[in-house]
Tab-separated table of C-alpha atoms in Angstrom:
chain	number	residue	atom	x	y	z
A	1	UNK	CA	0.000	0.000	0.000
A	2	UNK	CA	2.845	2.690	0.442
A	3	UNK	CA	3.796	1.798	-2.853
A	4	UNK	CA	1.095	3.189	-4.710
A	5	UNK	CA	2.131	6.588	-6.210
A	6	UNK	CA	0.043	9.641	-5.906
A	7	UNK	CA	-0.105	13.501	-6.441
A	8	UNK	CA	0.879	15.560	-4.285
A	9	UNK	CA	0.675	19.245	-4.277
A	10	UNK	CA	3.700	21.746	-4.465
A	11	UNK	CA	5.114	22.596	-1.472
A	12	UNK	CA	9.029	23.213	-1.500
A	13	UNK	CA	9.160	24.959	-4.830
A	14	UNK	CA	6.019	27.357	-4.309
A	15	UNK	CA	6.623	28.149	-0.723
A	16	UNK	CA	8.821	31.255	0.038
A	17	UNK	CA	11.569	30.756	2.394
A	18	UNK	CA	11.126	32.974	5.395
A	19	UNK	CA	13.393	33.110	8.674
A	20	UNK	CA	11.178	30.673	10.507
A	21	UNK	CA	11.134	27.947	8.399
A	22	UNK	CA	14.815	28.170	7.616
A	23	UNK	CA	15.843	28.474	11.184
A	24	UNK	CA	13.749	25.626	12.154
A	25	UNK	CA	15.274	23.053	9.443
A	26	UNK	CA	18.675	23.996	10.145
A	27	UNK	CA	18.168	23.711	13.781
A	28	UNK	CA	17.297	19.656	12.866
A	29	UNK	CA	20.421	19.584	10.187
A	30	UNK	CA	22.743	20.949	13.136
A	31	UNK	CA	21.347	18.262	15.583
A	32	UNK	CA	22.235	15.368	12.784
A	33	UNK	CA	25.504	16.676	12.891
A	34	UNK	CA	26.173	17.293	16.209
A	35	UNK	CA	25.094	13.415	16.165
A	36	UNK	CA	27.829	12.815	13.737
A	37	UNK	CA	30.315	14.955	15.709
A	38	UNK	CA	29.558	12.822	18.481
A	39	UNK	CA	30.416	9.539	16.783
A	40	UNK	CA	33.828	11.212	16.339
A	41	UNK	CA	33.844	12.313	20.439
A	42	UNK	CA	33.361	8.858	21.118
A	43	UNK	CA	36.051	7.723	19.010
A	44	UNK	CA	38.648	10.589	20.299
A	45	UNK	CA	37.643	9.339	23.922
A	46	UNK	CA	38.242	5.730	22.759
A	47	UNK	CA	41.758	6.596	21.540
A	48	UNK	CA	42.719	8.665	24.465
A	49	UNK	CA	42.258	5.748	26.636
A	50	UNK	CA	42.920	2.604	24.885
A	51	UNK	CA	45.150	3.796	21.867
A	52	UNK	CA	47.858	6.439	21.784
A	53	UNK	CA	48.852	6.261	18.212
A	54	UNK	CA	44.887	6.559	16.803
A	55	UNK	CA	45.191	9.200	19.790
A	56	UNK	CA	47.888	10.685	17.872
A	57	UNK	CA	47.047	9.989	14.496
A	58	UNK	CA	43.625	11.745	15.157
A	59	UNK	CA	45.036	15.027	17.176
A	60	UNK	CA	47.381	14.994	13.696
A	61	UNK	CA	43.905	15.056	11.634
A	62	UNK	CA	42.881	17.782	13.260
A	63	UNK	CA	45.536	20.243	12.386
A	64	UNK	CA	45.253	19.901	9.002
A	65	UNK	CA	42.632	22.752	7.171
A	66	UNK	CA	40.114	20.339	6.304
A	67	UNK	CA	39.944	18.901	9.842
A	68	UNK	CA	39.736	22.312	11.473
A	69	UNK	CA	37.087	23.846	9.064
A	70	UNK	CA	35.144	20.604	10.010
A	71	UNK	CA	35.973	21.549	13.765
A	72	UNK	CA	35.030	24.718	13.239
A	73	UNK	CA	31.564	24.144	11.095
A	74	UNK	CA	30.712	21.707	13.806
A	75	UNK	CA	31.359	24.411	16.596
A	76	UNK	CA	28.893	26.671	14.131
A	77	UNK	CA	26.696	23.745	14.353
A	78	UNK	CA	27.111	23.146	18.114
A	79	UNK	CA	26.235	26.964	19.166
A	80	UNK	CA	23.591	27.487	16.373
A	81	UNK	CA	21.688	24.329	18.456
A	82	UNK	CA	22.329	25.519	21.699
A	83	UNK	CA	21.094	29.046	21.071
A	84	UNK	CA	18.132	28.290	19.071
A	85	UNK	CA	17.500	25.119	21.785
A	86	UNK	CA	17.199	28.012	24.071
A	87	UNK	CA	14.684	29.778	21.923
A	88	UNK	CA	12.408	26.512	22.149
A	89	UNK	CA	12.652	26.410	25.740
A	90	UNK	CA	10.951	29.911	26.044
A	91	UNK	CA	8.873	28.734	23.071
A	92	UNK	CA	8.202	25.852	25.391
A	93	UNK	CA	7.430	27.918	28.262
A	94	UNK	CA	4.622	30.060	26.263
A	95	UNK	CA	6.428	33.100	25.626
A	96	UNK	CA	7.864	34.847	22.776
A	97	UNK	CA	5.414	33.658	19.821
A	98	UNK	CA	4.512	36.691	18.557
A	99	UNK	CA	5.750	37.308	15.378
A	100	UNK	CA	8.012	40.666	15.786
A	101	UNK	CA	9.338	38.612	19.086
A	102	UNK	CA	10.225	35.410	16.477
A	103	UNK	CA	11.891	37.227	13.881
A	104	UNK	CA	13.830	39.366	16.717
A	105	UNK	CA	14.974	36.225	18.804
A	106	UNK	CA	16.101	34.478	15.706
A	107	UNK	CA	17.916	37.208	14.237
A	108	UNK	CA	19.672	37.092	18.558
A	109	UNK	CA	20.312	33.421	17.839
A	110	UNK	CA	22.453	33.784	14.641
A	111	UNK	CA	24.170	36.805	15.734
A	112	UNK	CA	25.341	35.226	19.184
A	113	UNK	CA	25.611	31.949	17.259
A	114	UNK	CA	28.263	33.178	14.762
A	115	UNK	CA	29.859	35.772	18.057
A	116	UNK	CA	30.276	32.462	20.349
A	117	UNK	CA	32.000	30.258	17.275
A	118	UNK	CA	34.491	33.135	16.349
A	119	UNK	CA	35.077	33.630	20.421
A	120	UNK	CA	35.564	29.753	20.690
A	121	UNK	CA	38.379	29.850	17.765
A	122	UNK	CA	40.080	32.781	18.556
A	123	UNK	CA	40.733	31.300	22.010
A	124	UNK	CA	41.383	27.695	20.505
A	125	UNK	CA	43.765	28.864	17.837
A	126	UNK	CA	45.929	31.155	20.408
A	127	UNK	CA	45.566	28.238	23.160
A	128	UNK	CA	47.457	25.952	20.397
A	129	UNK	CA	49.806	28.442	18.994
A	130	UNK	CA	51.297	29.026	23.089
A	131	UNK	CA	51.959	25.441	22.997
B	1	UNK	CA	4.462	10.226	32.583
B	2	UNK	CA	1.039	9.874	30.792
B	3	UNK	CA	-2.707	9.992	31.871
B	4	UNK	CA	-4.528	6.651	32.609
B	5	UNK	CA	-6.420	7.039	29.492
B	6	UNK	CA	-3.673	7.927	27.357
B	7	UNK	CA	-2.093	4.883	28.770
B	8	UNK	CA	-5.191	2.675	27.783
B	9	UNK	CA	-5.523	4.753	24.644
B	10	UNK	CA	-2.156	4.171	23.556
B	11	UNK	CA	-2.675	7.953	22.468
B	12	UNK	CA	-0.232	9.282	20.372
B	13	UNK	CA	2.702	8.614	17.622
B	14	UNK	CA	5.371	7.352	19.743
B	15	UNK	CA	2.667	5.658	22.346
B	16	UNK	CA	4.414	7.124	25.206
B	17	UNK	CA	2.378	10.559	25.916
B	18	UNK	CA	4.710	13.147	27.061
B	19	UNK	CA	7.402	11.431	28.546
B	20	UNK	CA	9.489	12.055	25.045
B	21	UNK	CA	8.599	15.673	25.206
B	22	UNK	CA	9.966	16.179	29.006
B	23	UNK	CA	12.986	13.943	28.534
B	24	UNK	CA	13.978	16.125	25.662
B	25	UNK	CA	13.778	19.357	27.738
B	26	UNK	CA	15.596	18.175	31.443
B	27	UNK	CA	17.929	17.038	29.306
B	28	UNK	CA	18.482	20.181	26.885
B	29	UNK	CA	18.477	21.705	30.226
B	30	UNK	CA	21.451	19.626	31.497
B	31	UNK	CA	22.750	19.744	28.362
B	32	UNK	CA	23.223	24.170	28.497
B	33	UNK	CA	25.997	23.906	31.466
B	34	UNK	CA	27.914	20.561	30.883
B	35	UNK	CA	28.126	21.585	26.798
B	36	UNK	CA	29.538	25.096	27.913
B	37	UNK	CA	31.701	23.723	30.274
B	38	UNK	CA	33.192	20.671	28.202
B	39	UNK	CA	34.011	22.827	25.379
B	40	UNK	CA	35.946	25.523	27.674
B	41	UNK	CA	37.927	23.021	29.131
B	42	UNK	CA	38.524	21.451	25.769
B	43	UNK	CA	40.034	24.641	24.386
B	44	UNK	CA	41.391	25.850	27.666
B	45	UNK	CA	43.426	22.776	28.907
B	46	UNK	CA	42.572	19.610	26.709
B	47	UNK	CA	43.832	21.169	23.072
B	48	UNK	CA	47.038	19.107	23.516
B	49	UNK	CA	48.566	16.543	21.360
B	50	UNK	CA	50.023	14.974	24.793
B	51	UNK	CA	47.823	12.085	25.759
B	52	UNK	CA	49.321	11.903	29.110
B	53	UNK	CA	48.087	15.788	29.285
B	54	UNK	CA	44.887	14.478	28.265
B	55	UNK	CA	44.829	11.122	30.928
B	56	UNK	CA	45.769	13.614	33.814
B	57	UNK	CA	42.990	15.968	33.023
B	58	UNK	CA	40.791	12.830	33.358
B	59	UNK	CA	42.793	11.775	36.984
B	60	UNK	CA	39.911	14.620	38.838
B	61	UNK	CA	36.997	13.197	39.865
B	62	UNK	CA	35.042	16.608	39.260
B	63	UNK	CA	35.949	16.154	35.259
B	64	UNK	CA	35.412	12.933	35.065
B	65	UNK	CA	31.733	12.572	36.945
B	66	UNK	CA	30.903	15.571	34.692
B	67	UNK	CA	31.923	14.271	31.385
B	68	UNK	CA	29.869	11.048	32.398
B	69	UNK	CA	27.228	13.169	33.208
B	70	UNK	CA	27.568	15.445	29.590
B	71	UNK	CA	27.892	11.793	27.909
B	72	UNK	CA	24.379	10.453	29.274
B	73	UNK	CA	22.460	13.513	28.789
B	74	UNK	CA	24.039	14.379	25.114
B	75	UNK	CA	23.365	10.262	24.166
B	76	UNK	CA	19.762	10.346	25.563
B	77	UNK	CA	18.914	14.116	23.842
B	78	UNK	CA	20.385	12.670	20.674
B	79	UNK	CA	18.542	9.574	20.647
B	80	UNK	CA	15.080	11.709	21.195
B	81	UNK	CA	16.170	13.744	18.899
B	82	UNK	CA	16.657	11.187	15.973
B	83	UNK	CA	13.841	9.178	17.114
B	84	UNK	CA	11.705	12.026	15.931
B	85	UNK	CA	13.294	12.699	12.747
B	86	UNK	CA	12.727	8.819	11.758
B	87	UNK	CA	9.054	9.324	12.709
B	88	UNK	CA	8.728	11.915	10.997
B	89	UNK	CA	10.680	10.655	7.294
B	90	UNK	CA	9.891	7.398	7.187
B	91	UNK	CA	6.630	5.405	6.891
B	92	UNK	CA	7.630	2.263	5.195
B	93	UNK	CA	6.608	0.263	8.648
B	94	UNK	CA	9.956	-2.394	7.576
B	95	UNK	CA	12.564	0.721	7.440
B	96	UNK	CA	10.899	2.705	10.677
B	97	UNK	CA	10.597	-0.001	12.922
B	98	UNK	CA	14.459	-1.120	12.063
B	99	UNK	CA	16.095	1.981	11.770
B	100	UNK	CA	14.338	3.231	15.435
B	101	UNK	CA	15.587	0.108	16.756
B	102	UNK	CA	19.081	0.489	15.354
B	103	UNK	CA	18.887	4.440	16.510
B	104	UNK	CA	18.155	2.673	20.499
B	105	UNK	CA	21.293	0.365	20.162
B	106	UNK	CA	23.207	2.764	18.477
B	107	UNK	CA	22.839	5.831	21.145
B	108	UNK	CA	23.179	3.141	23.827
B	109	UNK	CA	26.137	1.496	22.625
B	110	UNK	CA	28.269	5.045	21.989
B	111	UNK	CA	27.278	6.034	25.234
B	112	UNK	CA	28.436	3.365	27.127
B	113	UNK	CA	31.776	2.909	24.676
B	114	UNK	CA	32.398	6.525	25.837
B	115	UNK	CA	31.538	6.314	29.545
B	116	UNK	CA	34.329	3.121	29.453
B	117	UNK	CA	36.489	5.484	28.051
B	118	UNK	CA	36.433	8.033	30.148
B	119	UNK	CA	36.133	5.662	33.354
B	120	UNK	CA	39.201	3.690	32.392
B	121	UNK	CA	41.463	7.168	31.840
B	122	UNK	CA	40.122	7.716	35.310
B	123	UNK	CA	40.989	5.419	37.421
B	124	UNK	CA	44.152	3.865	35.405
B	125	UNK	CA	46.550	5.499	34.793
B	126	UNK	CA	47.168	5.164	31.142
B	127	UNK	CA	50.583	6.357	30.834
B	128	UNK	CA	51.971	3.079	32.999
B	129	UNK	CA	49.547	0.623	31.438
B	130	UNK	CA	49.881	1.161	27.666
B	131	UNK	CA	52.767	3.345	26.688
């Protein structure tokens, strides 16, 4: 029965992107990756107690530009989650749903989003070039 | 956490009332301080390619009880988390039923693989036993 094929209206490539829908899907796409990231947490952990050269051979990884702009879209992804996450929780709470308030708190979340990634790197990158 | 006649109902998609929805937000909660706190100790003490830097970081109780605690919340959030995105894709009741399963194990697995890890950089002392 979920085979059979039927029509379905336009909905993606009528409806016009706004803020809210945009911020809502990427707030799911950075939760899959902050999944993903934490595959490779577990895996760091793993190595840090049970193998020093995968230890080793992923610290080496993560010097290299590929592995920091991964590190650094996943810290995008990380704060983008936690800020918005916030935003549900007063969402979740009953306030803030008028629409003025949404657009205003989402435009907060972005701005503090991309301000607590840049933070995080500036202090990671001088952190590693003292050492 | 559900009414007697949601119970006897079996009342809504995931059959288990509103347990899902509060498990999700005690553990966002939880989730706010031990994120913050993991990832300024990461960049404040952990970015090291020494894994005996690493192992001695672990050797206080206070960081390792709290990374435990950051591990269960962030596995059980996830797994929530996914849970709903697989409700919400995918209807085929062959691929839903096995990939919600494999989500449980999954989560559950990585979380105790990581709590092991963490644990055994704890209360060995990993520079004597492997290196």
């Amino acid at each position: 029965m979920s085979q059979v094929k039927r029509p379905l209206s336009p909905h993606l490539t009528i409806y016009k992107p706004q803020l809210t829908s945009i911020m809502s899907i990427t707030h799911r796409i950075t939760g899959l990756a902050l999944v993903a990231g934490s595959v490779l947490l577990v895996a760091w952990l793993w190595a840090a107690a049970y193998s020093p050269s995968i230890y080793t051979q992923i610290q080496s990884l993560f010097v290299t530009p590929l592995g920091s702009l991964l590190l650094m879209g996943w810290t995008l992804a990380f704060y983008y989650h936690l800020c918005n996450g916030i935003r549900h929780l007063f969402w979740d709470m009953g306030k803030g749903f008028e629409l003025p308030t949404v657009y205003r708190s989402g435009i907060t979340v972005i701005v503090v989003a991309l301000t607590l990634s840049a933070v995080t790197w500036v202090m990671a990158l001088s952190v590693t070039a003292e050492q | 956490m559900r009414s007697r006649l949601g119970i006897a109902k079996g009342l809504g998609s995931s059959h288990h009332g509103v347990q899902h929805f509060w498990l999700q937000r005690v553990t966002a909660v939880a989730l706010i301080p031990l994120t913050l706190w993991f990832i300024t100790s990461l960049i404040t003490t952990v970015v090291s390619s020494d894994i005996i830097y690493v192992a001695q970081w672990f050797a206080s109780p206070i960081n390792a009880i709290l990374t435990v605690l950051l591990l269960i919340a962030l596995f059980m959030h996830a797994r929530l988390g996914v849970q709903v995105v697989i409700e919400d894709y995918i209807s085929c009741k062959v691929k839903r039923y096995s990939l919600l399963i494999a989500n449980n194990l999954v989560s559950i697995g990585l979380s105790v693989i990581s709590i092991f890890a963490v644990l055994k950089l704890h209360l060995l002392d990993v520079v004597a036993s492997s290196l």
